[in-house]
Coordinates of C-alpha atoms and ligand atoms in Angstrom, one line a residue:
X1 CA -148.0 -87.4 41.8
X2 CA -148.0 -83.7 41.2
X3 CA -148.7 -81.6 38.1
X4 CA -150.7 -84.5 36.5
X5 CA -152.7 -81.9 34.5
X6 CA -149.7 -81.6 32.2
X7 CA -150.0 -85.1 30.8
X8 CA -153.8 -84.9 30.7
X9 CA -153.9 -81.5 29.0
X10 CA -151.5 -82.7 26.2
X11 CA -153.5 -85.9 25.7
X12 CA -156.7 -83.9 25.4
X13 CA -155.2 -81.5 22.9
X14 CA -154.2 -84.6 20.8
X15 CA -157.8 -86.0 21.0
X16 CA -159.3 -82.7 20.0
X17 CA -157.0 -82.2 17.0
X18 CA -155.7 -79.2 18.8
X19 CA -152.2 -80.3 19.6
X20 CA -149.7 -77.6 18.7
X21 CA -146.3 -78.7 17.4
X22 CA -143.6 -76.5 15.8
X23 CA -142.6 -77.5 12.3
X24 CA -139.2 -76.3 11.3
X25 CA -139.8 -73.9 8.4
X26 CA -138.5 -75.2 5.1
X27 CA -138.2 -73.8 1.6
X28 CA -142.0 -73.7 1.0
X29 CA -143.7 -70.7 -0.6
X30 CA -144.9 -69.0 2.6
X31 CA -148.5 -67.9 2.8
X32 CA -148.6 -67.7 6.6
X33 CA -146.0 -65.1 7.5
X34 CA -146.8 -61.6 8.7
X35 CA -143.9 -60.2 6.7
X36 CA -146.4 -58.4 4.5
X37 CA -143.9 -56.1 2.7
X38 CA -141.2 -58.7 2.3
X39 CA -138.8 -56.6 4.3
X40 CA -137.4 -59.3 6.5
X41 CA -135.0 -60.4 3.7
X42 CA -134.3 -56.9 2.2
X43 CA -130.6 -56.6 1.6
X44 CA -130.5 -53.0 3.0
X45 CA -132.3 -54.0 6.1
X46 CA -129.9 -56.8 6.7
X47 CA -127.0 -54.5 6.0
X48 CA -128.3 -52.0 8.5
X49 CA -128.4 -54.6 11.3
X50 CA -124.8 -55.7 10.4
X51 CA -123.6 -52.1 10.4
X52 CA -125.4 -51.5 13.7
X53 CA -123.8 -54.6 15.3
X54 CA -120.3 -53.4 14.2
X55 CA -121.0 -50.0 15.7
X56 CA -122.8 -50.9 18.9
X57 CA -122.2 -54.6 19.5
X58 CA -125.2 -57.0 19.6
X59 CA -126.6 -56.3 23.0
X60 CA -127.9 -53.1 24.7
X61 CA -126.4 -54.0 28.1
X62 CA -129.4 -53.0 30.2
X63 CA -132.7 -51.3 30.5
X64 CA -133.5 -48.1 28.6
X65 CA -133.1 -46.2 31.9
X66 CA -129.6 -47.5 32.5
X67 CA -127.5 -48.2 29.3
X68 CA -130.1 -49.3 26.7
X69 CA -131.0 -45.9 25.2
X70 CA -128.7 -44.6 22.4
X71 CA -128.9 -42.2 19.5
X72 CA -130.2 -45.1 17.4
X73 CA -133.2 -45.6 19.8
X74 CA -133.9 -41.9 20.0
X75 CA -133.8 -41.5 16.2
X76 CA -136.2 -44.4 15.7
X77 CA -138.6 -42.9 18.2
X78 CA -138.4 -39.6 16.4
X79 CA -139.1 -41.3 13.1
X80 CA -142.2 -43.0 14.6
X81 CA -143.5 -39.7 15.8
X82 CA -143.1 -38.3 12.3
X83 CA -144.9 -41.3 10.7
X84 CA -147.8 -41.5 13.1
X85 CA -148.3 -37.9 14.0
X86 CA -148.4 -38.5 17.8
X87 CA -146.4 -36.3 20.1
X88 CA -144.1 -39.1 21.4
X89 CA -143.3 -42.7 21.1
X90 CA -141.7 -45.5 23.1
X91 CA -139.9 -48.8 22.0
X92 CA -140.7 -52.2 23.4
X93 CA -139.2 -55.6 22.8
X94 CA -142.5 -57.1 21.7
X95 CA -146.1 -56.2 21.1
X96 CA -147.1 -58.6 23.8
X97 CA -145.1 -56.7 26.4
X98 CA -146.3 -53.3 25.1
X99 CA -149.9 -54.3 25.4
X100 CA -149.4 -55.7 28.9
X101 CA -147.4 -52.6 29.9
X102 CA -150.2 -50.2 28.7
X103 CA -153.1 -52.0 30.4
X104 CA -151.0 -52.5 33.6
X105 CA -149.9 -48.9 33.8
X106 CA -153.1 -47.2 32.9
X107 CA -155.9 -49.1 34.7
X108 CA -156.6 -49.5 38.4
X109 CA -159.3 -50.9 40.6
X110 CA -162.1 -48.4 39.9
X111 CA -161.5 -48.3 36.1
X112 CA -163.3 -49.8 33.2
X113 CA -161.6 -51.7 30.3
X114 CA -163.8 -52.4 27.2
X115 CA -162.4 -54.6 24.5
X116 CA -163.5 -56.0 21.2
X117 CA -164.3 -59.7 21.6
X118 CA -161.7 -60.7 19.0
X119 CA -158.8 -58.7 20.4
X120 CA -155.4 -60.4 20.6
X121 CA -154.5 -62.7 23.5
X122 CA -152.0 -60.2 24.8
X123 CA -154.8 -57.6 25.4
X124 CA -157.4 -60.0 26.7
X125 CA -154.9 -61.6 29.1
X126 CA -153.8 -58.3 30.4
X127 CA -157.4 -57.4 31.0
X128 CA -158.1 -60.7 32.9
X129 CA -155.3 -59.9 35.3
X130 CA -156.1 -56.3 35.6
X131 CA -157.9 -55.0 38.8
X132 CA -160.1 -53.0 36.5
X133 CA -163.6 -54.2 35.4
X134 CA -163.3 -55.7 31.9
X135 CA -166.2 -55.9 29.5
X136 CA -166.1 -57.2 25.9
X137 CA -168.2 -55.8 23.0
X138 CA -169.4 -57.8 20.1
X139 CA -166.9 -57.9 17.3
X140 CA -166.7 -54.4 15.6
X141 CA -170.1 -53.5 16.9
X142 CA -170.0 -49.8 18.0
X143 CA -173.6 -49.9 19.1
X144 CA -172.9 -52.7 21.6
X145 CA -169.8 -50.7 22.6
X146 CA -172.1 -47.6 23.2
X147 CA -174.5 -49.7 25.4
X148 CA -171.6 -51.0 27.5
X149 CA -170.2 -47.5 27.9
X150 CA -173.6 -46.1 28.8
X151 CA -174.2 -48.7 31.4
X152 CA -170.8 -49.0 33.0
X153 CA -168.9 -45.7 32.3
X154 CA -170.6 -43.6 35.1
X155 CA -169.5 -45.8 38.0
X156 CA -165.9 -46.0 36.9
X157 CA -163.1 -43.4 37.3
X158 CA -161.2 -43.9 34.0
X159 CA -162.3 -45.9 30.9
X160 CA -160.2 -47.4 28.2
X161 CA -161.6 -48.9 25.0
X162 CA -159.3 -51.2 23.0
X163 CA -159.6 -52.5 19.5
X164 CA -157.3 -53.8 16.8
X165 CA -157.0 -51.7 13.6
X166 CA -156.9 -54.8 11.4
X167 CA -158.0 -58.0 13.1
X168 CA -155.2 -60.6 13.2
X169 CA -157.2 -63.7 12.5
X170 CA -160.0 -62.3 10.4
X171 CA -158.3 -59.5 8.4
X172 CA -161.2 -57.1 8.7
X173 CA -160.9 -53.5 9.8
X174 CA -162.4 -52.0 12.9
X175 CA -164.9 -49.2 12.3
X176 CA -162.5 -46.7 13.9
X177 CA -164.5 -43.5 13.2
X178 CA -167.6 -44.9 14.9
X179 CA -165.6 -46.4 17.8
X180 CA -163.6 -43.1 18.3
X181 CA -166.9 -41.1 18.3
X182 CA -168.3 -43.4 21.1
X183 CA -165.1 -42.9 23.1
X184 CA -165.3 -39.2 22.8
X185 CA -169.0 -39.1 23.7
X186 CA -168.4 -41.2 26.8
X187 CA -165.1 -39.7 28.0
X188 CA -163.2 -42.9 27.4
X189 CA -159.7 -43.2 26.0
X190 CA -159.1 -45.3 22.9
X191 CA -156.2 -47.6 22.3
X192 CA -155.7 -49.0 18.8
X193 CA -153.5 -52.1 18.4
X194 CA -152.4 -51.8 14.7
X195 CA -150.1 -54.8 14.5
X196 CA -151.6 -55.8 11.2
X197 CA -152.4 -52.4 9.8
X198 CA -149.1 -50.6 10.3
X199 CA -147.1 -50.6 7.0
X200 CA -149.8 -52.6 5.1
X201 CA -152.6 -50.2 4.4
X202 CA -152.2 -47.9 1.3
X203 CA -153.3 -44.7 3.0
X204 CA -150.6 -43.3 5.3
X205 CA -149.4 -46.8 6.3
X206 CA -151.8 -47.2 9.2
X207 CA -155.4 -47.8 10.2
X208 CA -156.0 -44.3 11.4
X209 CA -155.0 -42.5 8.2
X210 CA -156.7 -45.3 6.2
X211 CA -160.0 -44.4 7.8
X212 CA -159.5 -40.6 7.8
X213 CA -158.7 -40.2 11.5
X214 CA -156.0 -38.0 13.0
X215 CA -153.7 -38.9 15.8
X216 CA -155.8 -36.5 17.9
X217 CA -158.8 -38.8 17.5
X218 CA -157.1 -41.6 19.3
X219 CA -155.3 -41.5 22.7
X220 CA -153.0 -44.5 22.3
X221 CA -151.6 -46.2 19.3
X222 CA -149.5 -49.4 19.3
X223 CA -147.9 -51.4 16.5
X224 CA -145.3 -54.1 16.2
X225 CA -142.1 -54.3 14.1
X226 CA -142.6 -58.0 13.7
X227 CA -145.3 -57.8 11.1
X228 CA -145.0 -55.6 8.0
X229 CA -141.8 -54.0 9.2
X230 CA -140.2 -57.5 9.0
X231 CA -138.1 -57.4 12.1
X232 CA -139.3 -57.7 15.7
X233 CA -140.2 -55.4 18.6
X234 CA -143.0 -52.9 19.0
X235 CA -143.8 -49.3 19.9
X236 CA -146.4 -47.2 21.6
X237 CA -147.3 -43.7 20.4
X238 CA -149.2 -41.2 22.5
X239 CA -149.0 -37.8 24.1
X240 CA -145.7 -36.8 25.7
X241 CA -147.2 -37.0 29.1
X242 CA -148.4 -40.6 28.7
X243 CA -145.0 -41.6 27.3
X244 CA -143.3 -39.9 30.3
X245 CA -145.6 -41.7 32.6
X246 CA -144.7 -45.1 31.1
X247 CA -141.0 -44.3 31.3
X248 CA -141.5 -43.6 35.0
X249 CA -144.0 -46.3 36.0
X250 CA -144.2 -49.1 33.5
X251 CA -142.5 -52.2 34.9
X252 CA -142.3 -54.2 31.6
X253 CA -140.5 -51.1 30.2
X254 CA -138.2 -50.3 33.2
X255 CA -137.2 -53.8 34.2
X256 CA -136.5 -55.3 30.8
X257 CA -133.3 -55.2 28.8
X258 CA -133.7 -52.7 26.0
X259 CA -133.8 -53.5 22.3
X260 CA -130.3 -53.7 20.9
X261 CA -129.2 -50.4 19.1
X262 CA -128.3 -52.5 16.0
X263 CA -131.9 -53.7 15.9
X264 CA -133.2 -50.1 16.3
X265 CA -131.0 -49.1 13.3
X266 CA -132.3 -52.1 11.3
X267 CA -136.0 -51.2 12.1
X268 CA -135.2 -47.6 11.2
X269 CA -134.0 -48.7 7.7
X270 CA -137.0 -51.0 7.3
X271 CA -139.3 -48.0 8.0
X272 CA -137.4 -45.8 5.4
X273 CA -137.9 -48.6 2.8
X274 CA -141.6 -48.8 3.8
X275 CA -141.9 -45.1 3.0
X276 CA -139.8 -45.0 -0.1
X277 CA -140.4 -48.3 -2.0
X278 CA -144.1 -47.6 -2.3
X279 CA -144.4 -50.3 -5.0
X280 CA -144.4 -52.8 -2.1
X281 CA -147.8 -51.6 -0.8
X282 CA -149.2 -51.2 -4.3
X283 CA -148.0 -54.6 -5.4
X284 CA -149.4 -56.2 -2.2
X285 CA -152.8 -54.6 -2.7
X286 CA -152.8 -55.7 -6.3
X287 CA -152.2 -59.3 -5.2
X288 CA -155.0 -59.0 -2.6
X289 CA -157.5 -57.9 -5.3
X290 CA -156.3 -60.6 -7.7
X291 CA -156.5 -63.4 -5.1
X292 CA -160.0 -62.3 -4.0
X293 CA -161.2 -62.1 -7.6
X294 CA -159.8 -65.5 -8.6
X295 CA -161.2 -67.2 -5.5
X296 CA -164.6 -65.8 -6.3
X297 CA -164.3 -67.2 -9.9
X298 CA -163.4 -70.6 -8.4
X299 CA -166.2 -70.5 -5.9
X300 CA -163.8 -70.4 -3.0
X301 CA -165.5 -68.3 -0.3
X302 CA -163.1 -66.3 1.7
X303 CA -163.9 -64.4 4.9
X304 CA -164.7 -60.7 4.2
X305 CA -161.3 -58.9 4.2
X306 CA -159.6 -56.3 2.1
X307 CA -156.2 -56.7 3.8
X308 CA -153.2 -59.0 3.5
X309 CA -155.0 -61.5 5.8
X310 CA -157.3 -63.6 3.7
X311 CA -158.7 -66.4 5.8
X312 CA -160.6 -69.4 4.4
X313 CA -163.0 -70.7 7.0
X314 CA -163.0 -74.5 7.2
X315 CA -164.8 -75.0 10.6
X316 CA -163.5 -78.4 11.8
X317 CA -160.0 -78.4 13.3
X318 CA -158.9 -81.7 11.9
X319 CA -160.1 -80.9 8.4
X320 CA -158.2 -77.6 8.5
X321 CA -155.1 -79.5 9.6
X322 CA -155.5 -82.0 6.8
X323 CA -155.8 -79.4 4.1
X324 CA -152.8 -77.5 5.5
X325 CA -150.8 -80.7 5.5
X326 CA -151.8 -81.5 1.9
X327 CA -150.6 -78.0 0.8
X328 CA -147.4 -78.4 2.8
X329 CA -146.6 -81.6 1.0
X330 CA -146.8 -79.6 -2.2
X331 CA -144.5 -76.9 -1.0
X332 CA -147.1 -74.3 0.1
X333 CA -147.0 -73.1 3.7
X334 CA -150.6 -72.3 4.7
X335 CA -151.1 -72.8 8.4
X336 CA -154.4 -73.8 10.0
X337 CA -155.5 -71.6 12.9
X338 CA -157.5 -73.5 15.6
X339 CA -159.2 -72.8 18.9
X340 CA -158.5 -71.2 21.3
X341 CA -156.8 -68.7 18.9
X342 CA -160.1 -68.5 17.1
X343 CA -163.7 -69.4 18.4
X344 CA -164.7 -73.0 18.5
X345 CA -165.9 -74.4 15.1
X346 CA -164.2 -71.6 13.2
X347 CA -160.8 -73.3 12.4
X348 CA -159.5 -71.7 9.3
X349 CA -156.6 -71.5 6.8
X350 CA -155.1 -68.1 7.5
X351 CA -153.7 -67.2 4.1
X352 CA -151.4 -64.1 4.2
X353 CA -150.1 -62.3 1.1
X354 CA -146.8 -60.5 0.8
X355 CA -145.2 -58.0 -1.5
X356 CA -142.6 -60.8 -2.2
X357 CA -145.2 -63.0 -3.8
X358 CA -145.6 -63.0 -7.6
X359 CA -148.8 -63.5 -9.5
X360 CA -147.5 -67.0 -10.4
X361 CA -147.3 -67.9 -6.7
X362 CA -150.9 -66.9 -6.2
X363 CA -151.9 -68.9 -9.3
X364 CA -150.2 -72.0 -7.9
X365 CA -151.8 -71.5 -4.5
X366 CA -155.2 -71.2 -6.2
X367 CA -154.8 -74.4 -8.2
X368 CA -153.6 -76.4 -5.2
X369 CA -156.2 -75.0 -2.9
X370 CA -159.0 -75.9 -5.2
X371 CA -157.7 -79.5 -5.5
X372 CA -157.3 -79.8 -1.8
X373 CA -160.8 -78.5 -1.2
X374 CA -162.4 -80.7 -3.8
X375 CA -160.6 -83.7 -2.3
X376 CA -162.1 -83.5 1.2
Ligands
LIG401 C1 -148.6 -60.1 16.9 C2 -149.5 -59.3 17.7 C3 -149.2 -58.8 18.9 C4 -147.9 -59.2 19.6 O1 -146.8 -58.6 19.0 P1 -145.4 -59.3 19.2 O2 -144.4 -58.3 18.8 O3 -145.4 -60.5 18.2 O4 -145.3 -59.8 20.6 C5 -150.1 -57.9 19.5 N1 -151.3 -57.6 19.0 C6 -151.6 -58.1 17.8 C7 -152.9 -57.8 17.3 C8 -150.8 -59.0 17.1 O5 -151.1 -59.5 16.0

């Protein structure tokens, strides 16, 4: 018998209440999506994709270096430069591959990679496979980061510090001014993965502007189009030289079929709406305040977060699953997040809010949530 670990691993997941299954999404009110601005169903975004498909077909036909780079791709990159203030930008098919690409392309054997403990799996995994030395600092602790840089920076050629802007499972924001200052002081580059900040935050649509930083304070910026932008794909923004380097040397970029032009047009339209329909961000932030305030009145203790991600810590994985199931039976989609996505004993309901929600939706969630919590 070979590969017996497959049966064993699945059985163990079941025993630990950690078995993952994919439920087909139904008509429930969705409090688990990352479609924070409600753009995935916007008629103009849908129309842009359709128009793009009519003009360019549905596939890009090859890598960006062969046939996969059109006016639509170039226009989207220009728009991202305008929005973020970086010199240059580059499109990827997913945030996962963008993160892998960056860490692979930039770090070698004698280099140092320093990551926040709670960074996304795509970043941590890239670090594990990288020949560089990887160290992790305590979540959002710039003093611990400073200690690590002081101890390890001198023996290494190049150092890269990586943090999320808004943390995906906790919803809190990295202290970017402090982290950026440490990086400057220790001659390390900083990469901010802003998957959950881009488009969501009221100041300038990203974590840098939200915290009063300029593009020049950060070396590399990455965000996805699959969260607030409502589509799929990702981009990296940096200096022109770094982007030129990626175009020349990044294998996940060079050897992967480019994003379809129709999709680039659709993302472009979604970005335009993000910038012009400013009521979406305002409404979202009103809902966040309202939800937090009402939870506090009902003695429901949320994790500390001011963003669209409002997690409710449950602890036990099976209990979290049970509450999630109870809510699902009542037409509310609130997914439980379990280890290893989050640390052991911190299973939670990851509640996300969207500009498509109405106050009535939040009220319904509050009522059902309170009942489900009282029941257990
Ligand atoms: C979702 C996410 C990614 C991956 O992006 P995809 O486009 O979904 O592959 C990377 N980093 C963070 C923090 C994320 O939340």
